[in-house]
XYZ file of C-alpha atoms in Angstrom:
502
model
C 98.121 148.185 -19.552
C 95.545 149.948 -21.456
C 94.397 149.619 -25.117
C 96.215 152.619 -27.200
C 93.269 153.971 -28.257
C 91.523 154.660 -25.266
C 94.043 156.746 -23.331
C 95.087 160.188 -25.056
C 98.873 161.204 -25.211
C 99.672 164.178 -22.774
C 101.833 167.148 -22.920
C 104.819 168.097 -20.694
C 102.683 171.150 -19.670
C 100.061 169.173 -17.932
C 102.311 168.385 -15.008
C 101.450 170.470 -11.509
C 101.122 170.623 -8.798
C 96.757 171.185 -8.126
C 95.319 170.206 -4.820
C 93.858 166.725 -4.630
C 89.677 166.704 -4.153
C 90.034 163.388 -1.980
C 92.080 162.015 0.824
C 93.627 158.841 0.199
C 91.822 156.095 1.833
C 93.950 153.654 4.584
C 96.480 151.610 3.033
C 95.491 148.129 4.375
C 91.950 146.145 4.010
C 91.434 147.119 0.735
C 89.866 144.430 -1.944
C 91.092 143.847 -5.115
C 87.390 145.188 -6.613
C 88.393 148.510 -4.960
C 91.679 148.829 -7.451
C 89.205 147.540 -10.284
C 87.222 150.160 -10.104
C 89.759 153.315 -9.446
C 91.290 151.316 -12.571
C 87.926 151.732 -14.105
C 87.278 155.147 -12.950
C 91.130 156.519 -14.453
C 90.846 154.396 -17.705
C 87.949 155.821 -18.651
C 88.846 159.520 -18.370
C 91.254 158.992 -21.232
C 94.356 160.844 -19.197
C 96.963 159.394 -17.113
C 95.645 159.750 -13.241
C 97.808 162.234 -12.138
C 97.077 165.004 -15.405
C 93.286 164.131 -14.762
C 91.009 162.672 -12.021
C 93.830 163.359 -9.750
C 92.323 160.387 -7.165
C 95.476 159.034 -4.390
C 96.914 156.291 -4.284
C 96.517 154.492 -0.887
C 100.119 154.305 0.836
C 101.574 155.556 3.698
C 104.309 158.403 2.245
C 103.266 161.563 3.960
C 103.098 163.822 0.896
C 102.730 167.157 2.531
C 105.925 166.876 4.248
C 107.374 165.495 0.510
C 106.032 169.046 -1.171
C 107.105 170.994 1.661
C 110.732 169.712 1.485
C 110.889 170.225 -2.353
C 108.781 173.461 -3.123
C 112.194 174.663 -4.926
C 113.394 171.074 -6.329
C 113.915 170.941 -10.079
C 111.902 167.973 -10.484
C 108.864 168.704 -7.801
C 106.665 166.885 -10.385
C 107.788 164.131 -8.488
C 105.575 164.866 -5.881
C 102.737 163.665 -8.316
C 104.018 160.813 -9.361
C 103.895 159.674 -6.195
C 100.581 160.283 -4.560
C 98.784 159.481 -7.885
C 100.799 156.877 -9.269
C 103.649 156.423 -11.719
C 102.541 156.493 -15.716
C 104.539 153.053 -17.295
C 105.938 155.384 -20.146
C 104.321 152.862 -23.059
C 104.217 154.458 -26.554
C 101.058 154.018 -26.978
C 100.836 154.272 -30.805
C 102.528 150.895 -30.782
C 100.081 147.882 -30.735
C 100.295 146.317 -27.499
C 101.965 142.737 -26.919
C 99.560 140.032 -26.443
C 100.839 137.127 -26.204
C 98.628 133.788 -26.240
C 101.184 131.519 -25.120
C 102.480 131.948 -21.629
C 105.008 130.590 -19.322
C 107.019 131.607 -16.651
C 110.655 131.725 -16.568
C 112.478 128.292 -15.162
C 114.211 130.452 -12.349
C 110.186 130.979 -11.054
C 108.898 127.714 -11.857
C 111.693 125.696 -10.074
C 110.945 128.212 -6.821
C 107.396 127.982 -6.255
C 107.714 128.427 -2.940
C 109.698 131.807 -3.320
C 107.006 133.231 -6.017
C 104.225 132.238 -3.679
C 105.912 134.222 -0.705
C 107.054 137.054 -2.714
C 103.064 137.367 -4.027
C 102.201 137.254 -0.483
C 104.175 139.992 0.369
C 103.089 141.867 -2.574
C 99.567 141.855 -1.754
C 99.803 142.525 1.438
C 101.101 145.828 0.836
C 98.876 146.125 -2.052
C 101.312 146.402 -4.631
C 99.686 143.610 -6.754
C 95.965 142.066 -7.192
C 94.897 138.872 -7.952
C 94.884 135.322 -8.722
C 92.443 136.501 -11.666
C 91.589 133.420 -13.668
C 90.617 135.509 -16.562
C 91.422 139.034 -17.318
C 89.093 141.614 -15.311
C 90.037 144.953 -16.749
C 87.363 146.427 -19.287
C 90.346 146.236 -21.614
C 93.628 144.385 -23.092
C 95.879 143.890 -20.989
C 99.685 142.113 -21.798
C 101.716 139.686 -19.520
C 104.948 139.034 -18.460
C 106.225 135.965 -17.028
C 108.250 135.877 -14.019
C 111.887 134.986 -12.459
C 113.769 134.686 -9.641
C 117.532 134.719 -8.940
C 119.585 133.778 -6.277
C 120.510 136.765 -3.644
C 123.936 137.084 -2.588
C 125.000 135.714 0.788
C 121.984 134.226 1.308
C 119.341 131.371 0.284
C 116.693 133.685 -0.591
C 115.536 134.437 -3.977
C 114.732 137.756 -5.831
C 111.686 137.447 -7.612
C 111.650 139.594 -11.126
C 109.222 140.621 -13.366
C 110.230 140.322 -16.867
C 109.228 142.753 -18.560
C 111.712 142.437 -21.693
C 110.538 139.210 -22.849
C 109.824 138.545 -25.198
C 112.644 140.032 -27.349
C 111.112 142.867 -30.229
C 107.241 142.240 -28.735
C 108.482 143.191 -24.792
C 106.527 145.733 -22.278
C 110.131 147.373 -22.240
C 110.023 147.422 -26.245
C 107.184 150.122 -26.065
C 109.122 152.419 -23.457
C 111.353 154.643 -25.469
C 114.756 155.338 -23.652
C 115.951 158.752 -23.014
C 112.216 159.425 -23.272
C 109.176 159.899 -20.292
C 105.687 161.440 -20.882
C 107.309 163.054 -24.683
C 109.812 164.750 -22.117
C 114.117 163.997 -22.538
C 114.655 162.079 -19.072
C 117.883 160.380 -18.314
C 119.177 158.718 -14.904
C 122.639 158.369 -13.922
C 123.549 156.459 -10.594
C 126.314 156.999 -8.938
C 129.736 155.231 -9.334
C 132.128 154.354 -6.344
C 134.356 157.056 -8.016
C 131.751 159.744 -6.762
C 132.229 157.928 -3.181
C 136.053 158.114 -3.294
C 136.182 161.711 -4.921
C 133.855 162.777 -1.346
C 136.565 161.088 0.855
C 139.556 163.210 -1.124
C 137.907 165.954 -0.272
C 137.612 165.002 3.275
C 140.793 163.598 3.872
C 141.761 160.565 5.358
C 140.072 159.277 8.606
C 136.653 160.656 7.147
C 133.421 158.413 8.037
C 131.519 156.556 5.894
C 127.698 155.817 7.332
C 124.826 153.950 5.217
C 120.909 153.751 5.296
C 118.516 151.293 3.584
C 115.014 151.053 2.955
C 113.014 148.136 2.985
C 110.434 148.554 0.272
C 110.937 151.519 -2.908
C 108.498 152.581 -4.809
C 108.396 152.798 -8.583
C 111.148 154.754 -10.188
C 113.098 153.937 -7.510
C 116.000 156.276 -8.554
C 114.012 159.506 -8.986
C 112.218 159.150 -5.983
C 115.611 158.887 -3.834
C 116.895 161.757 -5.836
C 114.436 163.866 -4.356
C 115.584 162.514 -0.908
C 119.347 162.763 -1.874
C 118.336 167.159 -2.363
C 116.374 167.324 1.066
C 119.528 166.018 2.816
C 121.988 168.024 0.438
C 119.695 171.119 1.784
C 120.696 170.163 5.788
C 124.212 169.814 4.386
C 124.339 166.496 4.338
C 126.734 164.574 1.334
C 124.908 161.680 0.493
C 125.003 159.146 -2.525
C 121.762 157.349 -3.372
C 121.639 154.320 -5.779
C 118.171 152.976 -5.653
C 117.138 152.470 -2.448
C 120.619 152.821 -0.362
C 121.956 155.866 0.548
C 125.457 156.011 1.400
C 127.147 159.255 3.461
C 130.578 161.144 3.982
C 131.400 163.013 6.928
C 133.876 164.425 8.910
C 134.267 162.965 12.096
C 132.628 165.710 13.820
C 129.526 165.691 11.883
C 128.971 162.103 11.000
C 126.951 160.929 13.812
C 124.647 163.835 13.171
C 124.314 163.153 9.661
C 123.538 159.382 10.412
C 120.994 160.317 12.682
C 119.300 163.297 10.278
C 119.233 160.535 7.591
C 117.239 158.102 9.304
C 114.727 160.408 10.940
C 114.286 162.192 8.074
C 113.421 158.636 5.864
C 110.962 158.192 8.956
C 109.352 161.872 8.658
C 108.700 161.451 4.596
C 107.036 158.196 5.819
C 109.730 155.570 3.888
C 110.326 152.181 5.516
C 113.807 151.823 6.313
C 115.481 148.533 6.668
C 117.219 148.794 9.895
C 119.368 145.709 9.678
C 121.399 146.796 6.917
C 121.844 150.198 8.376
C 125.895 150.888 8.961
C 126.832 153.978 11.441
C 129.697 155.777 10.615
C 132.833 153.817 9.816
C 136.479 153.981 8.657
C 135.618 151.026 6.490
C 132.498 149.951 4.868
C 131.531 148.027 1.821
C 130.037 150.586 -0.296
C 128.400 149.398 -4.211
C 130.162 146.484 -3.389
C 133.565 147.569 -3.282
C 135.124 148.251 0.162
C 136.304 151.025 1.158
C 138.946 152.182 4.197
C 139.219 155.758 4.382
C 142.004 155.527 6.861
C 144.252 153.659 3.995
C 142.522 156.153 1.520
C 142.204 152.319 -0.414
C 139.632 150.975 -2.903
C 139.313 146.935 -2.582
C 137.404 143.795 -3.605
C 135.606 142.344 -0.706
C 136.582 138.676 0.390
C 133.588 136.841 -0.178
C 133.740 138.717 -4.013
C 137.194 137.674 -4.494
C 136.972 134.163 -3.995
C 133.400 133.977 -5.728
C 136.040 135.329 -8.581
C 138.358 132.644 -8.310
C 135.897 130.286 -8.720
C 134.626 131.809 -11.960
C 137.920 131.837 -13.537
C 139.124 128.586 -12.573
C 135.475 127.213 -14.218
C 136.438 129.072 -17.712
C 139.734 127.716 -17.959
C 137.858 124.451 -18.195
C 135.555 125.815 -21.186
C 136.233 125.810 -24.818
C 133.863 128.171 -25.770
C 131.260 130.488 -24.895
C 128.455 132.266 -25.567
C 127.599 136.229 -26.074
C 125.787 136.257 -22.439
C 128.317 134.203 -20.862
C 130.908 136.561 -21.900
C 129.265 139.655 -21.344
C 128.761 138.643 -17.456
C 132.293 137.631 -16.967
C 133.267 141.186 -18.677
C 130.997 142.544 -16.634
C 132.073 141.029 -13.522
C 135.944 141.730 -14.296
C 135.208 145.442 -15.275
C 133.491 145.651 -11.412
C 137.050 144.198 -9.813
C 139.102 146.543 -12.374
C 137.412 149.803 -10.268
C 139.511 147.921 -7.366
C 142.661 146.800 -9.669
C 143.232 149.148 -12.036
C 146.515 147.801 -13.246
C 143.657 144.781 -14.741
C 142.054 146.570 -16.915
C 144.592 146.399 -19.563
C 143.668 142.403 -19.325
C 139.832 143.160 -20.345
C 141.169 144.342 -23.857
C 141.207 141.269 -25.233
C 138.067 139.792 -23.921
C 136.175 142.855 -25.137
C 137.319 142.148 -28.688
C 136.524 138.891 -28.533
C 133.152 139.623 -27.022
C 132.461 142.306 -29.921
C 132.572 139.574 -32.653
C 129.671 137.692 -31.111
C 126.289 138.714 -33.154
C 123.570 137.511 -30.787
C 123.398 136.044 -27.301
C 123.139 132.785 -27.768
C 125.701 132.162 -30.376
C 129.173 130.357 -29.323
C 132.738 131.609 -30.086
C 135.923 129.557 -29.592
C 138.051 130.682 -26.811
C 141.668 131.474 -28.052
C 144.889 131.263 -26.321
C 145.051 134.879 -25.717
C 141.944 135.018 -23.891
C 143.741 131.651 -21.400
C 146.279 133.538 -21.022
C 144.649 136.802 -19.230
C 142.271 134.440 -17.393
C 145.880 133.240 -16.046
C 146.813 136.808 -15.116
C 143.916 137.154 -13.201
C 144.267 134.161 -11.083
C 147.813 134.724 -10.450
C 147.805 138.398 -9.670
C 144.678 139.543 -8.202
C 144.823 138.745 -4.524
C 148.365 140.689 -5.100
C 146.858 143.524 -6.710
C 143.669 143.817 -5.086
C 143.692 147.121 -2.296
C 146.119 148.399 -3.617
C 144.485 151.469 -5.652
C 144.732 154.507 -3.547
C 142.351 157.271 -3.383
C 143.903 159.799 -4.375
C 144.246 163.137 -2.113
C 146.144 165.797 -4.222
C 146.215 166.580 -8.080
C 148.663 164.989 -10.116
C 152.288 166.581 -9.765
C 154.338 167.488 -13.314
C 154.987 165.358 -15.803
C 158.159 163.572 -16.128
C 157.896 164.119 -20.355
C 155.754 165.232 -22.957
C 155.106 164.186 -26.208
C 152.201 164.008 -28.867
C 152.109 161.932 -32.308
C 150.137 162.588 -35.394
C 149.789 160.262 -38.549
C 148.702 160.546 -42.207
C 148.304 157.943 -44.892
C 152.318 158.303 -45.782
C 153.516 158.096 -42.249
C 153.579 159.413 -38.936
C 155.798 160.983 -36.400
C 156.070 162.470 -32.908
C 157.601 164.682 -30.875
C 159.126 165.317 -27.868
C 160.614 169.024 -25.791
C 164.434 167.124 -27.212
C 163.877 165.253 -29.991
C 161.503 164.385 -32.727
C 160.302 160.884 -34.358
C 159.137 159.811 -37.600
C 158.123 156.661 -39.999
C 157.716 157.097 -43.492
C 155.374 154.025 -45.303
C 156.355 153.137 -48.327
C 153.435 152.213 -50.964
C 154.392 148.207 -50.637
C 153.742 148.773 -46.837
C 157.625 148.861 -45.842
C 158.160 151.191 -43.095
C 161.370 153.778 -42.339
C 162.085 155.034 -38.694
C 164.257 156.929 -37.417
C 164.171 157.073 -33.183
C 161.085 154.963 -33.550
C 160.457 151.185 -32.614
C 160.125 148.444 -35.253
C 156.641 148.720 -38.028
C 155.325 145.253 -36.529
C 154.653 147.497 -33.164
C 152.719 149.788 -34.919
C 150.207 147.843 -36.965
C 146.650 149.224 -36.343
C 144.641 151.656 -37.239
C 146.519 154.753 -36.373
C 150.042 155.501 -35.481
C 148.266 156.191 -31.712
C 147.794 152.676 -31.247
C 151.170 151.756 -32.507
C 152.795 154.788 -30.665
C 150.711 153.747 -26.919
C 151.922 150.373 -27.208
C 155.170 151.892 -27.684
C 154.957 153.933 -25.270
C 153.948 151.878 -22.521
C 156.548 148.975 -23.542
C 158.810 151.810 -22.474
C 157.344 152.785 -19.114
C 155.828 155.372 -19.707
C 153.322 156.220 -17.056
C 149.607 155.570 -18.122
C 148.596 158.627 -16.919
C 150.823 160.807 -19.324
C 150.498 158.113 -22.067
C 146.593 158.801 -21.711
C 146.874 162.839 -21.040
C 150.030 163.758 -24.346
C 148.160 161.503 -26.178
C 145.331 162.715 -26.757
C 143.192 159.955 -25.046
C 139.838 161.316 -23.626
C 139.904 158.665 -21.366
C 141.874 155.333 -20.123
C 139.914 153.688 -23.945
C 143.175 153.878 -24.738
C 144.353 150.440 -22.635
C 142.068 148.545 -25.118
C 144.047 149.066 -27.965
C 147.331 148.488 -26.277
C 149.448 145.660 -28.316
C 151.570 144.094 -25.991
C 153.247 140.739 -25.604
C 152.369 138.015 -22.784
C 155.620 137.899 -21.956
C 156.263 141.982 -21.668
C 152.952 141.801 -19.214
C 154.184 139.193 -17.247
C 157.635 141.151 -16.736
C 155.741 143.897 -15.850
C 153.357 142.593 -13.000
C 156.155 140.904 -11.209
C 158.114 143.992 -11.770
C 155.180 145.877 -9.643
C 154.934 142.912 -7.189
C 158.920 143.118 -6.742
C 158.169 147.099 -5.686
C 155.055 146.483 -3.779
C 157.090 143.562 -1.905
C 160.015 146.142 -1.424
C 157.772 148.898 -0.041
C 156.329 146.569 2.908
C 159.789 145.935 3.985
């Protein structure tokens, strides 16, 4: 990474789309002194490579068939970016992180053998240069130590470059967020909500088909955006996050779509991974969470659930825990809840526990509370799990309505027959009338009081989230309910789910 003074900050205005003056040269049997001196050659012009010199990066996209495709794409600069390399984003009026003392990470260092391969690799597609004993750019440059972490359902390791370490001095420090080349730039990836809502609108017995590629460029995302619009352009629905793309179709188009997909990754010159390509299927494990469009059902995989077992079972051995620990068993948990919704309601207090934890390394005491959803997790999820429906048609009437509002003397609430109210007293001793008990309603509002209320009443969550003024299903974290009351109520669902199979 260059020195800050020696490249010049650029305007939003210098992105187009000029002709290149030189070809790009053949991707393989290139030497390292070759990307020295383009290196050389860009760093001294003072401008990122694509704004100034303009020279190609050697790979094998085919370009013109990229600018063809998206002559009327929002973000053609794209285009750029790719034959003349991706800027890093570094603010650049930051002094750059040198750091004198180096190590790699103990996942790298305890894989040698993994690092060495993944190098290999690297530099045989001439995504990296080196050994370099000493540094052989005319200028700074920082490093970041490496990593590698197991793969799933496999013994292979994925090698990462760390680019956030270390914490306040990182690489990733000097990239503002929200922020690329001075310009507002945000990505969103899609959710397996996105998947589900394209199978509603399908109908049951839709397909489902998936495509892969083997090795993604830089800004993985935004490149397969720009993939994602070519296909939406031939009609084709198609989800990218990073480098899969994952189709719905109707039965009489799917096979089409499929094909269209792959050919078209082939024509823009992307390698696709043709192992973990899926033709179109009723079910398929989409984001991790699998999907059968004949059931219209959402559903932990297997292999997932049991790997979740195992991680509960281990924490109701510990007696504490750290921020990171907890933040990857939240994390984890809030994954299955996309699958059993009725679970997230048991995330509530884990979250709170999770917000009182400063920094990541710190240790809290586990509490009873948090055994005792660890319990409900064990003992209900392989009854639970599969069991949240896609839904195909919008929500019928509501059964009731109500709304609440609250002030610093009381609060109240109403419904189409009656009408509820509390009165607090200045020594904190509450008056109802048609309203449960004050201890339910401790809080900060009489909305958390009056949720809790209303879902210890069966209520629907659905109406308790739309009368009540919840923006979304937040709501479930502030719910104060009893062990026992949850209890009674998931064997109270198991009772109807049993009576429904019979």
């Amino acid at each position: 990474m260059p020195d800050s003074q020696c490249l010049s900050q650029l305007k939003p205005s210098v992105l187009d789309s000029r002709p290149n003056a030189t070809s790009p040269p053949p991707v393989f049997g290139l030497s390292s002194d070759y990307f020295l001196n383009l290196h050389a050659r860009i760093f001294a012009s003072r401008a990122y490579n694509f704004a100034g010199l303009r020279l190609p990066v050697p790979l094998s996209l085919r370009l013109p068939v990229w600018r063809t495709y998206l002559q009327e794409y929002v973000d053609y600069g794209v285009c750029d970016f790719l034959e003349f390399g991706w800027p890093v984003g570094f603010d650049y009026s930051r002094p750059l992180p040198i750091h004198s003392n180096f190590h790699n990470h103990k996942g790298a260092t305890e894989f040698p053998a993994a690092v060495d391969a993944y190098l290999s690799s690297e530099r045989a597609h001439h995504a990296v240069i080196g050994p370099f004993s000493h540094n052989p750019f005319s200028c700074p440059v920082t490093v970041s130590p490496l990593n590698s972490v197991p793969k799933p359902d496999t013994t292979e390791r994925r090698i990462i470059l760390d680019l956030s370490w270390p914490v306040g001095s990182s690489v990733n420090d000097g990239i503002p967020s929200g922020l690329y080349l001075a310009q507002e730039f945000a990505l969103v990836y899609p959710t397996v909500d996105l998947i589900a809502d394209r199978v509603a609108a399908l109908g049951s017995g839709c397909l489902l088909f998936k495509r892969d590629l083997r090795r993604a460029a830089m800004a993985c995302q935004r490149s397969t955006n720009a993939v994602s619009y070519i296909l939406s352009c031939a009609g084709c629905q198609v989800a990218n996050y990073l480098d899969d793309f994952i189709g719905v179709a109707s039965i009489a188009r799917a096979s089409q779509h499929y094909e269209y997909c792959g050919s078209l990754l082939q024509e823009l010159g992307l390698q696709e991974s043709l192992s973990k390509a899926c033709p179109p299927s009723t079910v398929m494990t989409c984001l991790g969470v699998q999907i059968n469009t004949v059931d219209m059902t959402l559903s932990v995989t297997p292999e997932r659930l049991d790997e979740l077992v195992v991680l509960l079972s281990h924490w109701l051995t510990k007696k504490s825990a750290t921020r990171s620990e907890l933040q990857s068993l939240v994390g984890k948990l809030s994954f299955v809840s996309k699958c059993v919704r009725q679970s997230r309601l048991f995330l509530a207090r884990i979250l709170t526990m999770l917000r009182t934890v400063k920094r990541n390394h710190h240790h809290v005491k586990l509490s009873k509370e948090f055994f005792w959803d660890i319990h409900w997790w064990l003992r209900f999820i392989h009854v639970y799990n599969g069991v949240s429906i896609i839904p195909t048609s919008a929500w019928s009437s509501p059964d009731a309505v109500f709304a609440t509002d609250a002030c610093l003397s009381g609060c109240g609430g109403l419904t189409s027959q009656s009408v509820l109210s509390y009165r607090v007293s200045s020594r904190g001793q509450g008056h109802s009338a048609g309203v449960p008990q004050s201890h339910l309603f401790r809080g900060h509002s009489f909305r958390r009081g009056g949720t809790s209320w209303a879902f210890s009443s069966s209520i629907p969550g659905e109406l308790i989230q739309a009368f009540g003024d919840w923006r979304s299903d937040a709501y479930k974290c502030y719910l104060d309910v009893s062990m026992p009351l949850k209890l009674r109520v998931s064997q109270g669902m198991v009772a109807r789910l049993a009576h429904s199979e019979t």
